[in-house]
C-alpha cells in the first residue's frame, strides 16, 4: 500500500514510525509483509535513516521482526498472542486505574473526557482508525495518571497490539459504542477518586472487550 508522504511537524523518525505503525495496525501492511527500507523511504519521501530507526522502534514494540541479513517483516498475530496480551492487561490495567484514581489531577480528567468525546465523534463519522487511536490514548492516559512511566509504556504497547486484533474482528461499528460506555464508567470512578470502583470498572471493561474479541474469532 502507498504510504502518505511525510510533511513537517515532529521528527522524521517519529513521523515514519507513526505512518508505518498505522499501516501495520490497519493491516494495510499485513503480517509477514517484507519491509524494505529503500521502498518505504521512497513512499514516505525520506532518507533510509529515519525509516531504519522507525523499524527498530517498531521491533521493540513487537510489531516488526528484524532478522540479521534478512531484513524486517511485519510480525504475525494469533489467538494465542491475544490470550497472552489479555492476561497481562487484566493484571496491570485495573491496578493502574486504581492508582490513577488517587493521583489523577483535573487536567488528567479533562484530557480523558476529551478523548471520550473524540471517540464518540469518530464513531459517528465512521472513522474507526481514529477511534482506535483514541481508544489506545484513553488507556495510556489512565496509566500516565499513575505517575509510573514504565507502567504507562507497557500498557500503551499492549494496547497497540490489541488494535490489530480489533481491526481484524471487523465489528467495530457494533462494538465500539459499548467500549465507550465502559470507558465512561472508568472515568466516573476516576473523577470520584474511588480507587476500588476504578479498578473494578477497568477490570470489567477489559474482560468484556476480550470476551467480545474471543467470541468473534471463535465464529470466524
PDB file of C-alpha atoms in Angstrom:
ATOM      1  CA  UNK A   1       0.000   0.000   0.000  1.00  0.00           C
ATOM      2  CA  UNK A   2       1.353   3.504  -0.779  1.00  0.00           C
ATOM      3  CA  UNK A   3       2.216   5.283   2.453  1.00  0.00           C
ATOM      4  CA  UNK A   4       1.447   9.000   2.938  1.00  0.00           C
ATOM      5  CA  UNK A   5       4.405  11.256   2.259  1.00  0.00           C
ATOM      6  CA  UNK A   6       5.848  12.880   5.331  1.00  0.00           C
ATOM      7  CA  UNK A   7       5.249  16.571   5.912  1.00  0.00           C
ATOM      8  CA  UNK A   8       6.580  18.936   8.540  1.00  0.00           C
ATOM      9  CA  UNK A   9       5.990  18.606  12.262  1.00  0.00           C
ATOM     10  CA  UNK A  10       7.596  16.114  14.607  1.00  0.00           C
ATOM     11  CA  UNK A  11      10.927  14.431  13.878  1.00  0.00           C
ATOM     12  CA  UNK A  12      11.246  12.447  10.670  1.00  0.00           C
ATOM     13  CA  UNK A  13      11.808   9.253  12.636  1.00  0.00           C
ATOM     14  CA  UNK A  14       8.641   9.852  14.677  1.00  0.00           C
ATOM     15  CA  UNK A  15       6.624  10.515  11.543  1.00  0.00           C
ATOM     16  CA  UNK A  16       7.994   7.451   9.748  1.00  0.00           C
ATOM     17  CA  UNK A  17       7.278   5.377  12.841  1.00  0.00           C
ATOM     18  CA  UNK A  18       3.672   6.585  13.036  1.00  0.00           C
ATOM     19  CA  UNK A  19       2.993   6.103   9.323  1.00  0.00           C
ATOM     20  CA  UNK A  20       4.357   2.544   9.257  1.00  0.00           C
ATOM     21  CA  UNK A  21       2.728   1.702  12.587  1.00  0.00           C
ATOM     22  CA  UNK A  22      -0.689   2.861  11.359  1.00  0.00           C
ATOM     23  CA  UNK A  23      -0.294   0.782   8.197  1.00  0.00           C
ATOM     24  CA  UNK A  24       0.520  -2.294  10.297  1.00  0.00           C
ATOM     25  CA  UNK A  25      -2.332  -1.785  12.763  1.00  0.00           C
ATOM     26  CA  UNK A  26      -4.885  -1.298   9.981  1.00  0.00           C
ATOM     27  CA  UNK A  27      -3.473  -4.308   8.082  1.00  0.00           C
ATOM     28  CA  UNK A  28      -2.569  -2.238   5.033  1.00  0.00           C
ATOM     29  CA  UNK A  29       0.782  -3.842   5.799  1.00  0.00           C
ATOM     30  CA  UNK A  30      -0.419  -7.340   6.820  1.00  0.00           C
ATOM     31  CA  UNK A  31       1.552  -9.918   8.837  1.00  0.00           C
ATOM     32  CA  UNK A  32       4.645 -11.358   7.107  1.00  0.00           C
ATOM     33  CA  UNK A  33       4.957  -8.383   4.740  1.00  0.00           C
ATOM     34  CA  UNK A  34       8.617  -7.657   3.974  1.00  0.00           C
ATOM     35  CA  UNK A  35       9.525  -4.086   4.863  1.00  0.00           C
ATOM     36  CA  UNK A  36      12.197  -2.805   2.506  1.00  0.00           C
ATOM     37  CA  UNK A  37      13.898   0.320   3.813  1.00  0.00           C
ATOM     38  CA  UNK A  38      14.500   1.786   0.371  1.00  0.00           C
ATOM     39  CA  UNK A  39      10.915   1.263  -0.769  1.00  0.00           C
ATOM     40  CA  UNK A  40       9.452   2.672   2.447  1.00  0.00           C
ATOM     41  CA  UNK A  41      11.795   5.646   2.266  1.00  0.00           C
ATOM     42  CA  UNK A  42      10.690   6.416  -1.295  1.00  0.00           C
ATOM     43  CA  UNK A  43       6.997   6.161  -0.429  1.00  0.00           C
ATOM     44  CA  UNK A  44       7.420   8.404   2.611  1.00  0.00           C
ATOM     45  CA  UNK A  45       9.718  10.854   0.854  1.00  0.00           C
ATOM     46  CA  UNK A  46      12.526  10.290   3.343  1.00  0.00           C
ATOM     47  CA  UNK A  47      16.071   9.029   3.517  1.00  0.00           C
ATOM     48  CA  UNK A  48      16.625   5.486   4.774  1.00  0.00           C
ATOM     49  CA  UNK A  49      17.990   6.551   8.185  1.00  0.00           C
ATOM     50  CA  UNK A  50      14.693   7.656   9.817  1.00  0.00           C
ATOM     51  CA  UNK A  51      12.958   4.621   8.288  1.00  0.00           C
ATOM     52  CA  UNK A  52      15.609   2.298   9.727  1.00  0.00           C
ATOM     53  CA  UNK A  53      15.259   3.938  13.148  1.00  0.00           C
ATOM     54  CA  UNK A  54      11.468   3.672  12.942  1.00  0.00           C
ATOM     55  CA  UNK A  55      11.673  -0.044  12.152  1.00  0.00           C
ATOM     56  CA  UNK A  56      13.926  -0.614  15.176  1.00  0.00           C
ATOM     57  CA  UNK A  57      11.363   1.123  17.360  1.00  0.00           C
ATOM     58  CA  UNK A  58       8.553  -0.976  15.892  1.00  0.00           C
ATOM     59  CA  UNK A  59      10.611  -4.116  16.501  1.00  0.00           C
ATOM     60  CA  UNK A  60      10.894  -3.151  20.173  1.00  0.00           C
ATOM     61  CA  UNK A  61       7.083  -2.931  20.239  1.00  0.00           C
ATOM     62  CA  UNK A  62       6.847  -6.378  18.587  1.00  0.00           C
ATOM     63  CA  UNK A  63       5.045  -5.034  15.529  1.00  0.00           C
ATOM     64  CA  UNK A  64       8.059  -5.835  13.354  1.00  0.00           C
ATOM     65  CA  UNK A  65      10.603  -8.659  13.407  1.00  0.00           C
ATOM     66  CA  UNK A  66      14.134  -7.804  12.263  1.00  0.00           C
ATOM     67  CA  UNK A  67      16.386 -10.715  11.329  1.00  0.00           C
ATOM     68  CA  UNK A  68      20.107 -10.118  10.619  1.00  0.00           C
ATOM     69  CA  UNK A  69      20.951 -10.474   6.910  1.00  0.00           C
ATOM     70  CA  UNK A  70      17.269 -10.919   6.062  1.00  0.00           C
ATOM     71  CA  UNK A  71      15.640  -7.624   6.965  1.00  0.00           C
ATOM     72  CA  UNK A  72      12.342  -6.663   8.552  1.00  0.00           C
ATOM     73  CA  UNK A  73       8.880  -8.195   8.285  1.00  0.00           C
ATOM     74  CA  UNK A  74       5.552  -7.372   9.906  1.00  0.00           C
ATOM     75  CA  UNK A  75       5.078  -9.686  12.881  1.00  0.00           C
ATOM     76  CA  UNK A  76       2.435 -12.398  12.890  1.00  0.00           C
ATOM     77  CA  UNK A  77      -0.536 -12.371  15.258  1.00  0.00           C
ATOM     78  CA  UNK A  78      -2.602 -15.268  16.573  1.00  0.00           C
ATOM     79  CA  UNK A  79      -5.372 -16.095  19.024  1.00  0.00           C
ATOM     80  CA  UNK A  80      -2.659 -17.389  21.371  1.00  0.00           C
ATOM     81  CA  UNK A  81      -0.968 -13.970  21.236  1.00  0.00           C
ATOM     82  CA  UNK A  82      -4.267 -12.290  22.095  1.00  0.00           C
ATOM     83  CA  UNK A  83      -4.726 -14.610  25.061  1.00  0.00           C
ATOM     84  CA  UNK A  84      -1.282 -13.712  26.414  1.00  0.00           C
ATOM     85  CA  UNK A  85      -1.952 -10.000  25.975  1.00  0.00           C
ATOM     86  CA  UNK A  86      -5.339 -10.315  27.682  1.00  0.00           C
ATOM     87  CA  UNK A  87      -3.794 -11.965  30.752  1.00  0.00           C
ATOM     88  CA  UNK A  88      -1.246  -9.164  31.153  1.00  0.00           C
ATOM     89  CA  UNK A  89      -3.744  -6.363  30.527  1.00  0.00           C
ATOM     90  CA  UNK A  90      -6.206  -7.757  33.046  1.00  0.00           C
ATOM     91  CA  UNK A  91      -3.420  -7.857  35.640  1.00  0.00           C
ATOM     92  CA  UNK A  92      -1.903  -4.428  35.004  1.00  0.00           C
ATOM     93  CA  UNK A  93      -4.639  -2.080  33.846  1.00  0.00           C
ATOM     94  CA  UNK A  94      -7.039  -2.458  36.796  1.00  0.00           C
ATOM     95  CA  UNK A  95      -4.029  -1.831  39.049  1.00  0.00           C
ATOM     96  CA  UNK A  96      -3.236   1.301  37.041  1.00  0.00           C
ATOM     97  CA  UNK A  97      -6.828   2.534  37.218  1.00  0.00           C
ATOM     98  CA  UNK A  98      -6.892   2.097  40.989  1.00  0.00           C
ATOM     99  CA  UNK A  99      -3.649   4.030  41.373  1.00  0.00           C
ATOM    100  CA  UNK A 100      -4.783   6.706  38.927  1.00  0.00           C
ATOM    101  CA  UNK A 101      -7.923   7.324  40.986  1.00  0.00           C
ATOM    102  CA  UNK A 102      -5.716   8.515  43.803  1.00  0.00           C
ATOM    103  CA  UNK A 103      -3.372  10.589  41.673  1.00  0.00           C
ATOM    104  CA  UNK A 104      -5.419  11.936  38.773  1.00  0.00           C
ATOM    105  CA  UNK A 105      -5.445  15.735  38.524  1.00  0.00           C
ATOM    106  CA  UNK A 106      -8.139  17.875  36.940  1.00  0.00           C
ATOM    107  CA  UNK A 107      -6.034  18.145  33.779  1.00  0.00           C
ATOM    108  CA  UNK A 108      -5.862  14.340  33.547  1.00  0.00           C
ATOM    109  CA  UNK A 109      -9.626  14.032  33.919  1.00  0.00           C
ATOM    110  CA  UNK A 110     -10.223  16.782  31.360  1.00  0.00           C
ATOM    111  CA  UNK A 111      -7.984  15.052  28.810  1.00  0.00           C
ATOM    112  CA  UNK A 112      -9.718  11.730  29.405  1.00  0.00           C
ATOM    113  CA  UNK A 113     -13.110  13.384  28.918  1.00  0.00           C
ATOM    114  CA  UNK A 114     -11.864  14.987  25.706  1.00  0.00           C
ATOM    115  CA  UNK A 115     -10.638  11.598  24.498  1.00  0.00           C
ATOM    116  CA  UNK A 116     -14.066  10.072  25.134  1.00  0.00           C
ATOM    117  CA  UNK A 117     -15.741  12.890  23.218  1.00  0.00           C
ATOM    118  CA  UNK A 118     -13.341  12.271  20.354  1.00  0.00           C
ATOM    119  CA  UNK A 119     -14.194   8.580  20.339  1.00  0.00           C
ATOM    120  CA  UNK A 120     -17.876   9.434  20.093  1.00  0.00           C
ATOM    121  CA  UNK A 121     -17.250  11.746  17.139  1.00  0.00           C
ATOM    122  CA  UNK A 122     -15.069   9.161  15.414  1.00  0.00           C
ATOM    123  CA  UNK A 123     -17.817   6.547  15.703  1.00  0.00           C
ATOM    124  CA  UNK A 124     -20.388   8.995  14.344  1.00  0.00           C
ATOM    125  CA  UNK A 125     -18.100   9.789  11.395  1.00  0.00           C
ATOM    126  CA  UNK A 126     -17.261   6.129  10.752  1.00  0.00           C
ATOM    127  CA  UNK A 127     -13.574   6.880  11.400  1.00  0.00           C
ATOM    128  CA  UNK A 128     -12.561   3.669  13.131  1.00  0.00           C
ATOM    129  CA  UNK A 129      -8.844   4.195  12.633  1.00  0.00           C
ATOM    130  CA  UNK A 130      -9.211   7.447  14.556  1.00  0.00           C
ATOM    131  CA  UNK A 131     -11.412   5.701  17.098  1.00  0.00           C
ATOM    132  CA  UNK A 132      -8.740   3.068  17.774  1.00  0.00           C
ATOM    133  CA  UNK A 133      -6.045   5.704  18.211  1.00  0.00           C
ATOM    134  CA  UNK A 134      -8.235   7.426  20.793  1.00  0.00           C
ATOM    135  CA  UNK A 135      -9.035   4.095  22.438  1.00  0.00           C
ATOM    136  CA  UNK A 136      -5.330   3.466  22.918  1.00  0.00           C
ATOM    137  CA  UNK A 137      -4.914   7.058  24.102  1.00  0.00           C
ATOM    138  CA  UNK A 138      -7.602   6.618  26.768  1.00  0.00           C
ATOM    139  CA  UNK A 139      -5.823   3.624  28.276  1.00  0.00           C
ATOM    140  CA  UNK A 140      -2.464   5.402  28.004  1.00  0.00           C
ATOM    141  CA  UNK A 141      -3.777   8.485  29.800  1.00  0.00           C
ATOM    142  CA  UNK A 142      -5.172   6.403  32.645  1.00  0.00           C
ATOM    143  CA  UNK A 143      -1.755   4.784  33.052  1.00  0.00           C
ATOM    144  CA  UNK A 144       0.071   8.126  32.812  1.00  0.00           C
ATOM    145  CA  UNK A 145      -2.086   9.449  35.658  1.00  0.00           C
ATOM    146  CA  UNK A 146      -0.404   6.902  37.958  1.00  0.00           C
ATOM    147  CA  UNK A 147       2.879   8.773  37.580  1.00  0.00           C
ATOM    148  CA  UNK A 148       4.575   5.478  36.688  1.00  0.00           C
ATOM    149  CA  UNK A 149       6.122   5.997  33.248  1.00  0.00           C
ATOM    150  CA  UNK A 150       7.263   2.384  32.887  1.00  0.00           C
ATOM    151  CA  UNK A 151       3.752   1.111  33.577  1.00  0.00           C
ATOM    152  CA  UNK A 152       2.356   3.601  31.052  1.00  0.00           C
ATOM    153  CA  UNK A 153       4.814   2.430  28.383  1.00  0.00           C
ATOM    154  CA  UNK A 154       3.926  -1.237  28.926  1.00  0.00           C
ATOM    155  CA  UNK A 155       0.184  -0.578  28.824  1.00  0.00           C
ATOM    156  CA  UNK A 156       0.485   1.577  25.707  1.00  0.00           C
ATOM    157  CA  UNK A 157       2.432  -1.144  23.915  1.00  0.00           C
ATOM    158  CA  UNK A 158      -0.134  -3.790  24.858  1.00  0.00           C
ATOM    159  CA  UNK A 159      -2.974  -1.612  23.600  1.00  0.00           C
ATOM    160  CA  UNK A 160      -1.162  -1.070  20.317  1.00  0.00           C
ATOM    161  CA  UNK A 161      -1.064  -4.839  19.860  1.00  0.00           C
ATOM    162  CA  UNK A 162      -4.776  -5.110  20.631  1.00  0.00           C
ATOM    163  CA  UNK A 163      -5.643  -2.606  17.904  1.00  0.00           C
ATOM    164  CA  UNK A 164      -4.522  -5.117  15.272  1.00  0.00           C
ATOM    165  CA  UNK A 165      -6.990  -7.677  16.612  1.00  0.00           C
ATOM    166  CA  UNK A 166      -9.815  -5.140  16.841  1.00  0.00           C
ATOM    167  CA  UNK A 167      -9.369  -4.220  13.174  1.00  0.00           C
ATOM    168  CA  UNK A 168      -9.349  -7.889  12.152  1.00  0.00           C
ATOM    169  CA  UNK A 169     -12.573  -8.548  14.070  1.00  0.00           C
ATOM    170  CA  UNK A 170     -14.392  -6.180  11.665  1.00  0.00           C
ATOM    171  CA  UNK A 171     -17.180  -5.458  14.111  1.00  0.00           C
ATOM    172  CA  UNK A 172     -16.182  -2.013  15.392  1.00  0.00           C
ATOM    173  CA  UNK A 173     -19.415  -0.306  14.237  1.00  0.00           C
ATOM    174  CA  UNK A 174     -21.291  -2.663  16.549  1.00  0.00           C
ATOM    175  CA  UNK A 175     -18.832  -2.968  19.440  1.00  0.00           C
ATOM    176  CA  UNK A 176     -17.138   0.443  19.663  1.00  0.00           C
ATOM    177  CA  UNK A 177     -20.096   2.192  21.366  1.00  0.00           C
ATOM    178  CA  UNK A 178     -20.032  -0.472  24.091  1.00  0.00           C
ATOM    179  CA  UNK A 179     -16.372   0.248  24.821  1.00  0.00           C
ATOM    180  CA  UNK A 180     -17.041   3.994  25.041  1.00  0.00           C
ATOM    181  CA  UNK A 181     -19.808   3.389  27.583  1.00  0.00           C
ATOM    182  CA  UNK A 182     -17.415   1.240  29.612  1.00  0.00           C
ATOM    183  CA  UNK A 183     -14.724   3.925  29.381  1.00  0.00           C
ATOM    184  CA  UNK A 184     -17.179   6.447  30.802  1.00  0.00           C
ATOM    185  CA  UNK A 185     -17.756   4.238  33.848  1.00  0.00           C
ATOM    186  CA  UNK A 186     -13.985   4.127  34.379  1.00  0.00           C
ATOM    187  CA  UNK A 187     -13.752   7.909  34.043  1.00  0.00           C
ATOM    188  CA  UNK A 188     -16.602   8.474  36.502  1.00  0.00           C
ATOM    189  CA  UNK A 189     -14.774   6.360  39.082  1.00  0.00           C
ATOM    190  CA  UNK A 190     -11.530   8.242  38.468  1.00  0.00           C
ATOM    191  CA  UNK A 191     -13.310  11.587  38.807  1.00  0.00           C
ATOM    192  CA  UNK A 192     -14.750  10.434  42.142  1.00  0.00           C
ATOM    193  CA  UNK A 193     -11.234   9.349  43.212  1.00  0.00           C
ATOM    194  CA  UNK A 194     -12.750   5.960  44.035  1.00  0.00           C
ATOM    195  CA  UNK A 195      -9.843   3.546  43.685  1.00  0.00           C
ATOM    196  CA  UNK A 196     -11.763   0.302  44.203  1.00  0.00           C
ATOM    197  CA  UNK A 197     -14.516   1.363  41.793  1.00  0.00           C
ATOM    198  CA  UNK A 198     -11.977   2.431  39.158  1.00  0.00           C
ATOM    199  CA  UNK A 199     -10.134  -0.864  39.464  1.00  0.00           C
ATOM    200  CA  UNK A 200     -13.375  -2.833  39.155  1.00  0.00           C
ATOM    201  CA  UNK A 201     -14.610  -0.750  36.216  1.00  0.00           C
ATOM    202  CA  UNK A 202     -11.378  -1.250  34.290  1.00  0.00           C
ATOM    203  CA  UNK A 203     -11.286  -4.976  35.017  1.00  0.00           C
ATOM    204  CA  UNK A 204     -14.887  -5.436  33.866  1.00  0.00           C
ATOM    205  CA  UNK A 205     -14.232  -3.364  30.741  1.00  0.00           C
ATOM    206  CA  UNK A 206     -11.213  -5.444  29.763  1.00  0.00           C
ATOM    207  CA  UNK A 207     -12.972  -8.726  30.457  1.00  0.00           C
ATOM    208  CA  UNK A 208     -15.836  -7.637  28.191  1.00  0.00           C
ATOM    209  CA  UNK A 209     -13.513  -6.427  25.418  1.00  0.00           C
ATOM    210  CA  UNK A 210     -11.516  -9.631  25.471  1.00  0.00           C
ATOM    211  CA  UNK A 211     -14.643 -11.790  25.604  1.00  0.00           C
ATOM    212  CA  UNK A 212     -16.058  -9.948  22.588  1.00  0.00           C
ATOM    213  CA  UNK A 213     -12.813 -10.498  20.712  1.00  0.00           C
ATOM    214  CA  UNK A 214     -12.552 -14.186  21.556  1.00  0.00           C
ATOM    215  CA  UNK A 215     -16.210 -14.773  20.658  1.00  0.00           C
ATOM    216  CA  UNK A 216     -15.656 -13.062  17.310  1.00  0.00           C
ATOM    217  CA  UNK A 217     -12.581 -15.140  16.481  1.00  0.00           C
ATOM    218  CA  UNK A 218     -14.333 -18.351  17.502  1.00  0.00           C
ATOM    219  CA  UNK A 219     -17.066 -17.550  14.978  1.00  0.00           C
ATOM    220  CA  UNK A 220     -14.658 -16.887  12.076  1.00  0.00           C
TER     221      UNK A 220
END
